[in-house]
mmCIF file of C-alpha atoms in Angstrom:
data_model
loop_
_atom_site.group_PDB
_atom_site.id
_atom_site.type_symbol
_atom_site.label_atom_id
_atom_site.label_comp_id
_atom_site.label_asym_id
_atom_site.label_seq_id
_atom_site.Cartn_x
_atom_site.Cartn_y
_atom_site.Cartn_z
ATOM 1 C CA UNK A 1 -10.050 69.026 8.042
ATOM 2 C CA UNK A 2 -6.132 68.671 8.267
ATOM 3 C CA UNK A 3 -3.958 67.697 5.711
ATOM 4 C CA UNK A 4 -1.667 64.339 6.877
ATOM 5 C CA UNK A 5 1.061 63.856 5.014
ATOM 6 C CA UNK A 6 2.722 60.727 5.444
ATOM 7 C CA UNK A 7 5.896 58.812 3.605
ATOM 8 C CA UNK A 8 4.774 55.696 1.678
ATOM 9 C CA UNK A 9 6.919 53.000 1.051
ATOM 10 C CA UNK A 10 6.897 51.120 -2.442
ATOM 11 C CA UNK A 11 3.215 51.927 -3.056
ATOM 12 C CA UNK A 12 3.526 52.868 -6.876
ATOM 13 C CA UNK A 13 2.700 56.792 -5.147
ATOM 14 C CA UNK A 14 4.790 59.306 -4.872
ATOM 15 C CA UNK A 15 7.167 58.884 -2.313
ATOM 16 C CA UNK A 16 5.380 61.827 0.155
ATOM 17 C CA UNK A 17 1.280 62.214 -0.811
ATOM 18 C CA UNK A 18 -0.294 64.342 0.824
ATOM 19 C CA UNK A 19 -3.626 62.772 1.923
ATOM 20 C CA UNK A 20 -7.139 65.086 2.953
ATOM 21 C CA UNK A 21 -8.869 63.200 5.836
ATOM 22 C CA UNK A 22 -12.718 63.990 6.546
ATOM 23 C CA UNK A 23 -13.419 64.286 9.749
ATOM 24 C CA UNK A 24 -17.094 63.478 9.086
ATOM 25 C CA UNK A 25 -18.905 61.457 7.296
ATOM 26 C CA UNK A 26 -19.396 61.767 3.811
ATOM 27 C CA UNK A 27 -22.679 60.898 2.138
ATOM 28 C CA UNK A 28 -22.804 57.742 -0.401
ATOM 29 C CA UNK A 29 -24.560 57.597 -3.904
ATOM 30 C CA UNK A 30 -26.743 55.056 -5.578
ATOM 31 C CA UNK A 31 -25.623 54.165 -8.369
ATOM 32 C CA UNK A 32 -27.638 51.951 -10.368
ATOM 33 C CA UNK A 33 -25.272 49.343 -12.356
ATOM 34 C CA UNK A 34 -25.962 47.162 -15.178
ATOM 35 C CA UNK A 35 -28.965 45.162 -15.774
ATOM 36 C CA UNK A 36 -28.975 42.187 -13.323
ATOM 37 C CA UNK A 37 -26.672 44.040 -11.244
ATOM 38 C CA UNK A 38 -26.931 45.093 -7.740
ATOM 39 C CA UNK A 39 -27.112 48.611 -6.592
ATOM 40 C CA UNK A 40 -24.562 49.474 -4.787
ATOM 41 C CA UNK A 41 -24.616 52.378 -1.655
ATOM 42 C CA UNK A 42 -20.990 53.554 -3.672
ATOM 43 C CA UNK A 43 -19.639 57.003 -3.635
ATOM 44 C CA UNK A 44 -19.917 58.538 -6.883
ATOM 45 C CA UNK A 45 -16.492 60.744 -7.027
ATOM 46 C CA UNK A 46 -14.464 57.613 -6.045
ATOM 47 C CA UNK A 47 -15.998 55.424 -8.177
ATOM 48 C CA UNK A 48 -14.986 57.982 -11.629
ATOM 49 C CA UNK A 49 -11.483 56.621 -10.177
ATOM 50 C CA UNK A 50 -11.810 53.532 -8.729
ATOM 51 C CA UNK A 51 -14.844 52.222 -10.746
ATOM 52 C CA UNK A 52 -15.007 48.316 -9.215
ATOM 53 C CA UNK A 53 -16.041 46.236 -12.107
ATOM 54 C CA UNK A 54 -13.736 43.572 -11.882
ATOM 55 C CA UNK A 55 -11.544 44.711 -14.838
ATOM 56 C CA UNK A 56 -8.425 45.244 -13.288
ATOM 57 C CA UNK A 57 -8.728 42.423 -10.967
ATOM 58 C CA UNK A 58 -6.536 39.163 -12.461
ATOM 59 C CA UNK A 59 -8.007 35.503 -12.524
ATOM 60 C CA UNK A 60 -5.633 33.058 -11.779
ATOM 61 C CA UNK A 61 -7.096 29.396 -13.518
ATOM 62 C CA UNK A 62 -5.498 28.613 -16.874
ATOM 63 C CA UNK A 63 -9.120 26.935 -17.715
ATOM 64 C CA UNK A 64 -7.768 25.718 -21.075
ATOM 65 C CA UNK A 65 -10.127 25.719 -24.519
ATOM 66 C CA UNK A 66 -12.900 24.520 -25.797
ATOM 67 C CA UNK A 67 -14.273 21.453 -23.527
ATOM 68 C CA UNK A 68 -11.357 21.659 -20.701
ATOM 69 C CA UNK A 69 -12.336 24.962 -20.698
ATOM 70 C CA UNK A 70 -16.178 24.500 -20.089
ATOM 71 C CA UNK A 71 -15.258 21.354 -17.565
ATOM 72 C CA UNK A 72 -12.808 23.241 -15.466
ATOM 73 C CA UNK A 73 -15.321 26.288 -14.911
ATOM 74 C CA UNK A 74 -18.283 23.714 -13.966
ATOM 75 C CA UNK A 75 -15.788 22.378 -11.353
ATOM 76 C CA UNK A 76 -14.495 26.113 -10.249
ATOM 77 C CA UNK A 77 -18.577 26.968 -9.823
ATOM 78 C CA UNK A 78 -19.470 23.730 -7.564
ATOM 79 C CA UNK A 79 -16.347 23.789 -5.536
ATOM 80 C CA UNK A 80 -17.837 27.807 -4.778
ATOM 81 C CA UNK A 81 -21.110 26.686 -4.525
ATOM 82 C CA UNK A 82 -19.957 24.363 -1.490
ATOM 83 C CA UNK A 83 -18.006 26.684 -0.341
ATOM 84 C CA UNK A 84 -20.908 29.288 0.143
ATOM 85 C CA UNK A 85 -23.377 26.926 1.879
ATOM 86 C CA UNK A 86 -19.631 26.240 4.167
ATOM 87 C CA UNK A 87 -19.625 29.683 5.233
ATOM 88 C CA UNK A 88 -23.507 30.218 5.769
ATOM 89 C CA UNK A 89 -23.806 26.459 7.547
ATOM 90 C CA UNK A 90 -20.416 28.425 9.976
ATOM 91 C CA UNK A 91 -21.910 31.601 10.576
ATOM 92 C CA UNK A 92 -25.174 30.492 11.405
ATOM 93 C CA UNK A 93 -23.520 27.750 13.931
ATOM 94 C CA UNK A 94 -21.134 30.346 15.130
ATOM 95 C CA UNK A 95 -24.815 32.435 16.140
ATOM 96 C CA UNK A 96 -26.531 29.540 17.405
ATOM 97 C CA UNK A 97 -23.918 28.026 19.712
ATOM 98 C CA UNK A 98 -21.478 31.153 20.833
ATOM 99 C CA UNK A 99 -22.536 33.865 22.808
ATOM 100 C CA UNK A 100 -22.278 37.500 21.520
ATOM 101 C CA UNK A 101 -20.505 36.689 18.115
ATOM 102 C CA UNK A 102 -18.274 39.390 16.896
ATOM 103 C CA UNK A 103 -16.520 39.868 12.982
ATOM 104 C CA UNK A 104 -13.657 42.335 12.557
ATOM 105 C CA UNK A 105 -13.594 43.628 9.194
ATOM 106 C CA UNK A 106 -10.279 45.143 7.387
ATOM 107 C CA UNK A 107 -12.367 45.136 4.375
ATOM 108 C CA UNK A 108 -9.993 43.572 2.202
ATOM 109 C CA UNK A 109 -11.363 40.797 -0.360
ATOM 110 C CA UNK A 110 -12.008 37.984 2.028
ATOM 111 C CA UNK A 111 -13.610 40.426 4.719
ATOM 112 C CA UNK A 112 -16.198 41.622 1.893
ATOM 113 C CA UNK A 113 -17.146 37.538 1.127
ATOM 114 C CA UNK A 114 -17.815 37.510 4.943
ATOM 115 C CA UNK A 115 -19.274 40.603 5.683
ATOM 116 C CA UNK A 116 -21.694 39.579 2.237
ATOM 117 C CA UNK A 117 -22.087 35.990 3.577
ATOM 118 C CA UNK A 118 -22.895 37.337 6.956
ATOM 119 C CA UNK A 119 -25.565 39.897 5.371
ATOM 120 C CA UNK A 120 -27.133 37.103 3.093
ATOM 121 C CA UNK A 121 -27.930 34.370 6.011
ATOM 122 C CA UNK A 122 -30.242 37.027 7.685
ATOM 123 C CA UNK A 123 -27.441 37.996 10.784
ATOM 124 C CA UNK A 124 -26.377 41.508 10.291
ATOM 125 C CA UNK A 125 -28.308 42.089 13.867
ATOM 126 C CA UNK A 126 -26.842 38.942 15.311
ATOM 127 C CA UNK A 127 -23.064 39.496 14.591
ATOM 128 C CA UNK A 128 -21.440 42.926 15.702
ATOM 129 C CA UNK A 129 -19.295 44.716 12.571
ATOM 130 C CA UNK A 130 -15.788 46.082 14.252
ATOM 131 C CA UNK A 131 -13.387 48.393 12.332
ATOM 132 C CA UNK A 132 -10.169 49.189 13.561
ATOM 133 C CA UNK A 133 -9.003 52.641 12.484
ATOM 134 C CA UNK A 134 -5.023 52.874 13.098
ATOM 135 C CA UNK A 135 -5.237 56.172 12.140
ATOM 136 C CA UNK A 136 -2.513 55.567 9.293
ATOM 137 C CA UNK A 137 -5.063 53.839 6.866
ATOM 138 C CA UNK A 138 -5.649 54.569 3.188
ATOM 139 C CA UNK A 139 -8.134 57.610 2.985
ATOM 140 C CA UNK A 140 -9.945 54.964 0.249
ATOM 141 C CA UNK A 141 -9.999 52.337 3.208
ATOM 142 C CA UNK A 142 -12.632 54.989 5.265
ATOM 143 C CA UNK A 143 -14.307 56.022 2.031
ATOM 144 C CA UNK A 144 -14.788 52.271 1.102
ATOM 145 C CA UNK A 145 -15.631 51.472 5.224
ATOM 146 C CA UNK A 146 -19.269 54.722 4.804
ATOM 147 C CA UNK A 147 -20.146 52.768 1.505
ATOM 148 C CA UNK A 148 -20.277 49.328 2.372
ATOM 149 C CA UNK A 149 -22.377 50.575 5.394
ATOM 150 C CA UNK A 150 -25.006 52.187 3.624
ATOM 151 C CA UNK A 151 -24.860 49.414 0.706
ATOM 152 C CA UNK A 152 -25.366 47.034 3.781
ATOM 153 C CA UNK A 153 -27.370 48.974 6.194
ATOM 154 C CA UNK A 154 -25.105 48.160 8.832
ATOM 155 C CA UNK A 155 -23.140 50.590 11.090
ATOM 156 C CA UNK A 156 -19.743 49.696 12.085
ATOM 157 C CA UNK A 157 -18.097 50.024 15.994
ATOM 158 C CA UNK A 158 -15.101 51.986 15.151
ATOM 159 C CA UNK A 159 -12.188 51.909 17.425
ATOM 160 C CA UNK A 160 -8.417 53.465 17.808
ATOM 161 C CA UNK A 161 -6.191 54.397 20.269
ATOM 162 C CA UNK A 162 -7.080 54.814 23.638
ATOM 163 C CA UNK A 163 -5.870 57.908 24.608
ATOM 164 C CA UNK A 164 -6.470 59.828 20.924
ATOM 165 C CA UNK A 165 -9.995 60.170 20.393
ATOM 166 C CA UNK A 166 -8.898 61.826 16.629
ATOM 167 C CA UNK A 167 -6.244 61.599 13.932
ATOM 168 C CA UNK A 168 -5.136 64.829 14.763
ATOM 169 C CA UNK A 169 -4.337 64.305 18.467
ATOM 170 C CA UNK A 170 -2.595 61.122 17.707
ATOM 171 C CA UNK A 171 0.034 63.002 15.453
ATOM 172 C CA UNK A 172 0.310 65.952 17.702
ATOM 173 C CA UNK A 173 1.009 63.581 20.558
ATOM 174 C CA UNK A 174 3.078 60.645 18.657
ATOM 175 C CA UNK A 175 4.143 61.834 15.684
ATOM 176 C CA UNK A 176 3.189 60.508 12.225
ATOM 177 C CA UNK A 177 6.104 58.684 12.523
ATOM 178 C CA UNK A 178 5.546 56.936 15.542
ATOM 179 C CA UNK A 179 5.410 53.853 13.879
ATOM 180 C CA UNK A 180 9.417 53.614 12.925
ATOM 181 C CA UNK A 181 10.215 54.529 16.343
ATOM 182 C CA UNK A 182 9.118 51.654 18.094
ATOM 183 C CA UNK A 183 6.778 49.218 15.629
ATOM 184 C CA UNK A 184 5.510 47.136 18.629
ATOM 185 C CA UNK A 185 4.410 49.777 20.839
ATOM 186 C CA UNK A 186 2.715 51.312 17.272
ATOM 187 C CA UNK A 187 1.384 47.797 16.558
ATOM 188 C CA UNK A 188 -0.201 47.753 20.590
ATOM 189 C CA UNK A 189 -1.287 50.795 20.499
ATOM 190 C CA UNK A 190 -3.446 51.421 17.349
ATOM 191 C CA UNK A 191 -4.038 47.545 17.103
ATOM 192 C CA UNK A 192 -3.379 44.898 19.328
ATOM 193 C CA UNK A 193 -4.992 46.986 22.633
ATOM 194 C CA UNK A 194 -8.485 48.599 20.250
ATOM 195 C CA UNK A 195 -9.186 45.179 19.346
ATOM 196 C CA UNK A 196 -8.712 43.555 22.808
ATOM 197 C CA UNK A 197 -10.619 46.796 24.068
ATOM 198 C CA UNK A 198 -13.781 45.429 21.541
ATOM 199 C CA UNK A 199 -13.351 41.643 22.297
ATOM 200 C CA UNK A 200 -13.834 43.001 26.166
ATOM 201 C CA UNK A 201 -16.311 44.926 25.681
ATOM 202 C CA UNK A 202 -18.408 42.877 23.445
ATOM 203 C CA UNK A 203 -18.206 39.833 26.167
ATOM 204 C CA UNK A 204 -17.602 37.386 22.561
ATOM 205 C CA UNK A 205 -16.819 34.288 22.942
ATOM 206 C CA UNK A 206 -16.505 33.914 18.992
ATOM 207 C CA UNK A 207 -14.140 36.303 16.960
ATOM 208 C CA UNK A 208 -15.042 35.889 13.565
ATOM 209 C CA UNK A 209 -12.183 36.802 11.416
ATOM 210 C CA UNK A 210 -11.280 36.639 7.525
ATOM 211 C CA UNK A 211 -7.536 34.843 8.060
ATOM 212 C CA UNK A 212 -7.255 31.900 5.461
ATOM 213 C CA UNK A 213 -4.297 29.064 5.121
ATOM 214 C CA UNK A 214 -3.262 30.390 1.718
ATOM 215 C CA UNK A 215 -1.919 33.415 3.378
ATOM 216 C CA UNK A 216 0.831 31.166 4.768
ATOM 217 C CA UNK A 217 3.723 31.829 7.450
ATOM 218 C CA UNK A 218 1.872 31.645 10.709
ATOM 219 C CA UNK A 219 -1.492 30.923 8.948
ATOM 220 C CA UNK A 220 -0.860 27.851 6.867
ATOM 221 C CA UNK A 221 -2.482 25.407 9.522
ATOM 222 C CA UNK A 222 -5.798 27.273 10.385
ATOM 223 C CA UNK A 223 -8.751 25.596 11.337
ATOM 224 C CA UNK A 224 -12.217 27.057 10.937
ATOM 225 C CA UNK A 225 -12.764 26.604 14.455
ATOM 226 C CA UNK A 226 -10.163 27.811 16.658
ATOM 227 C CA UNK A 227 -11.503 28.050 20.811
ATOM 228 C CA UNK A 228 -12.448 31.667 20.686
ATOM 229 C CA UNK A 229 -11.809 32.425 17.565
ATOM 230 C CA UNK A 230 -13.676 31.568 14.302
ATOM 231 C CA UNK A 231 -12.283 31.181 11.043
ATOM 232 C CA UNK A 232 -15.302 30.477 8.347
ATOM 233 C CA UNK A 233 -13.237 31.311 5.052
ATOM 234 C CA UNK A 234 -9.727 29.367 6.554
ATOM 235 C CA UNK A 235 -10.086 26.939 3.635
ATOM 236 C CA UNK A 236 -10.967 29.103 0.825
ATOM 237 C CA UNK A 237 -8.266 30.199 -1.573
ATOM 238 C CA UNK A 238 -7.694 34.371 -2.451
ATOM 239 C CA UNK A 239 -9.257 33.475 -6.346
ATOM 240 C CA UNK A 240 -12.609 31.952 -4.302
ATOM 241 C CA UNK A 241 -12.721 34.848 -2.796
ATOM 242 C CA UNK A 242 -13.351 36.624 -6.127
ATOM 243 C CA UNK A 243 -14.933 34.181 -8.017
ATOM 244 C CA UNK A 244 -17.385 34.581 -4.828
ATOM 245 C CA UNK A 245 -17.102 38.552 -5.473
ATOM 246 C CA UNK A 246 -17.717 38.419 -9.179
ATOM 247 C CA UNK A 247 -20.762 35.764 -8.996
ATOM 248 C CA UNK A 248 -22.687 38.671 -6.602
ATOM 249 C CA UNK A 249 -21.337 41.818 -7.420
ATOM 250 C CA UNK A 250 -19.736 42.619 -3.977
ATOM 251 C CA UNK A 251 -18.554 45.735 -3.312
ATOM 252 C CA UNK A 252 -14.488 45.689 -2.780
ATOM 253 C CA UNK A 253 -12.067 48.070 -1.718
ATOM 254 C CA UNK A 254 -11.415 50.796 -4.180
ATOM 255 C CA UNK A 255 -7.398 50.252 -3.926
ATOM 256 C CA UNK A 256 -7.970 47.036 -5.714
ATOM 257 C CA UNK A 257 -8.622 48.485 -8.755
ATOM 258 C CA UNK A 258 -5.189 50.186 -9.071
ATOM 259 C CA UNK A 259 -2.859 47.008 -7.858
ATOM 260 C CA UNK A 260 -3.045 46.518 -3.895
ATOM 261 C CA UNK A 261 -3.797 42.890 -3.666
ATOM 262 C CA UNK A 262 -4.026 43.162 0.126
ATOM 263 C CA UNK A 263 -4.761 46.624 2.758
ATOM 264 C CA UNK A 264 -3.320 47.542 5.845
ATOM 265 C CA UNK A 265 -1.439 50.683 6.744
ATOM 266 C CA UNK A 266 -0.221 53.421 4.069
ATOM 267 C CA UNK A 267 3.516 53.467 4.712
ATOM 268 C CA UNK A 268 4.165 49.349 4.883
ATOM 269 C CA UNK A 269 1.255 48.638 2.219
ATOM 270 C CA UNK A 270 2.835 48.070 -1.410
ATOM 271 C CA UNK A 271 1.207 46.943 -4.402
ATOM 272 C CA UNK A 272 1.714 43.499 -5.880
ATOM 273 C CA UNK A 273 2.663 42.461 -9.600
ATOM 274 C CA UNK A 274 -0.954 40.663 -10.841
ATOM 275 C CA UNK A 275 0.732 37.463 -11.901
ATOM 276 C CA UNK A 276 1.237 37.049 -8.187
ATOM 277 C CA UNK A 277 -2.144 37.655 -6.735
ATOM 278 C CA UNK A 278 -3.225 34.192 -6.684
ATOM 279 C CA UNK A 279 -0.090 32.360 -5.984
ATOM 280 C CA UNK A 280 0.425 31.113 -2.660
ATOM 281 C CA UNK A 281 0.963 33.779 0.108
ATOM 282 C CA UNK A 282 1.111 35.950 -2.874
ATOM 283 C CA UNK A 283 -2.089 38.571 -1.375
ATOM 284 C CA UNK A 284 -0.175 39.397 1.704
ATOM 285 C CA UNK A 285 3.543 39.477 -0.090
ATOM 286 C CA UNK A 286 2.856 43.947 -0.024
ATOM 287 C CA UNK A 287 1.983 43.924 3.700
ATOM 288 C CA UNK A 288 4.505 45.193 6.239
ATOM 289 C CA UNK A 289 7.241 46.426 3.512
ATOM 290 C CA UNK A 290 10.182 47.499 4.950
ATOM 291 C CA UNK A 291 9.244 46.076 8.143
ATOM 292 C CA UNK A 292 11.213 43.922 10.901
ATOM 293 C CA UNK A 293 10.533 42.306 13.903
ATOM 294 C CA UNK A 294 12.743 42.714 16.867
ATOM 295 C CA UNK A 295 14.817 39.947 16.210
ATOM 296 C CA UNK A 296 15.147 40.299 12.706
ATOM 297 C CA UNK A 297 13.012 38.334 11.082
ATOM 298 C CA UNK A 298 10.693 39.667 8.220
ATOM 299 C CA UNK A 299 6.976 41.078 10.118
ATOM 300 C CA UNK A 300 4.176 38.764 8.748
ATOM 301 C CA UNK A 301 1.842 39.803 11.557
ATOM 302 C CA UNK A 302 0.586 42.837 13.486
ATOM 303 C CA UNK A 303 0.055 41.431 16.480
ATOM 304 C CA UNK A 304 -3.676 41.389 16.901
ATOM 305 C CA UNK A 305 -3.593 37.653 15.846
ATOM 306 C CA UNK A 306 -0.686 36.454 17.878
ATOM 307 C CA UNK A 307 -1.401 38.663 21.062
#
């Protein structure tokens, strides 16, 4: 194993962590939960720190008191229940009339109600699972990526760079700041080409993908059907997506726990104030911090979306 370290920007860390990256993989626990709890496949050293029961994670409905109270959840719990039989009625159309369908996973919240939704209507063997691994990812975001797996049964198509088969080789060759040099070539490199690389050599003709309208800029208009591209959750709002979490005990990312409302890459992935979670935009508002695009304006994107 090699140490990484790498700068992070605004992440409530110290400003230079030093970060210990297996190389392999590392075996996941069982854990049993609660009565009337699922088991989850979760490691048992991460979870001392990170333990994913929903505690830390903010609700954003003032529901009100007494019979407001007991009205407004009734509506909150049919408005999911649609939504569910929405996104099992999508993905099981998305099987039946696409060819080869194919779900990239950042496992962030909304990728977890998919990849669950996906596992509940019987099509884990139907739909392929693609991670992309930047190489510049939260150790917690490869930890998280071995326990969903085995809590799942699933095993993911990982890809990266083309031309660095390991971590390692990509810093020896680029530089672990390669990404402040030039963010576009960083952005086709370790994203835009590995996921055009997988859409090839899948043959899809259906991209399912977790983007939603409440993440706003370039997303505010999404359809759930989009030519090549499938969209099953593009109406739901970031508090669905854990009210959908909470109902079935879905396993979420670790780095949740501890204030990240969104994850992407550890030096332009902040956390975000909890009163802000489920505002509008407000998950995405720690992505690409200190970040611009060529012209100036402020980086909403990566490019995989927009490529």
């Amino acid at each position: 194993m090699k140490t990484i370290v790498v700068a992070l920007l605004a992440t409530g860390l110290s400003a230079a962590t030093a970060f210990i990256l297996p190389t392999g993989p590392q075996p996941a626990v069982k854990l049993n939960r609660q009565q009337g709890l699922v088991s989850m496949g979760l490691n048992a050293e991460l979870t001392k720190t990170y333990p994913r029961d929903f505690k830390n994670i903010p609700v954003g409905t003032s529901y009100g008191k007494g019979e407001d109270s007991t009205l407004n959840k009734e509506i909150e719990q049919q408005t999911l229940e649609f939504l569910e039989g929405q996104l099992s009625s999508v993905l099981k159309k998305a099987v039946e009339i696409k060819k080869k369908p194919l779900f990239t996973t950042a496992l962030i919240a909304g990728d977890c109600v998919l990849l669950d939704g996906i596992a509940k209507a019987g099509l884990l063997d139907k739909i392929e699972i693609v991670f992309i691994d930047t190489f510049f990812l939260f150790p917690e975001t490869l930890d998280f990526l071995r326990e969903v797996e085995e809590h799942y049964g699933f095993k993911a198509k990982v890809y990266h760079c083309a031309d660095c088969p390991t971590q390692e080789s990509f810093y020896d060759k680029y530089g672990a700041d390669y990404w402040m040099e030039d963010i576009d070539q960083y952005d086709f490199k370790c994203k835009v080409e590995p996921l055009q690389r997988a859409l090839k050599e899948s043959g899809t003709d259906a991209w399912i993908n977790g983007r939603r309208r409440d993440h706003g800029a370039e997303r505010a208009s999404l359809p759930v059907w989009e030519g090549d591209k499938v969209n099953p959750i593009a109406f739901w709002t970031f508090e669905d997506c854990w009210n959908y979490l909470r109902k079935h005990n879905v396993p979420y990312h670790p780095l949740h726990d501890v204030g990240f409302s969104s994850l992407g890459d550890m030096q332009s992935t902040a956390k975000v104030p909890l009163e802000k979670w489920m505002t509008y935009a407000g998950e995405r508002s720690g992505r690409f911090q200190g970040l611009t695009n060529k012209d100036g304006s402020a980086k909403t994107e990566c490019g995989i979306h927009t490529k």
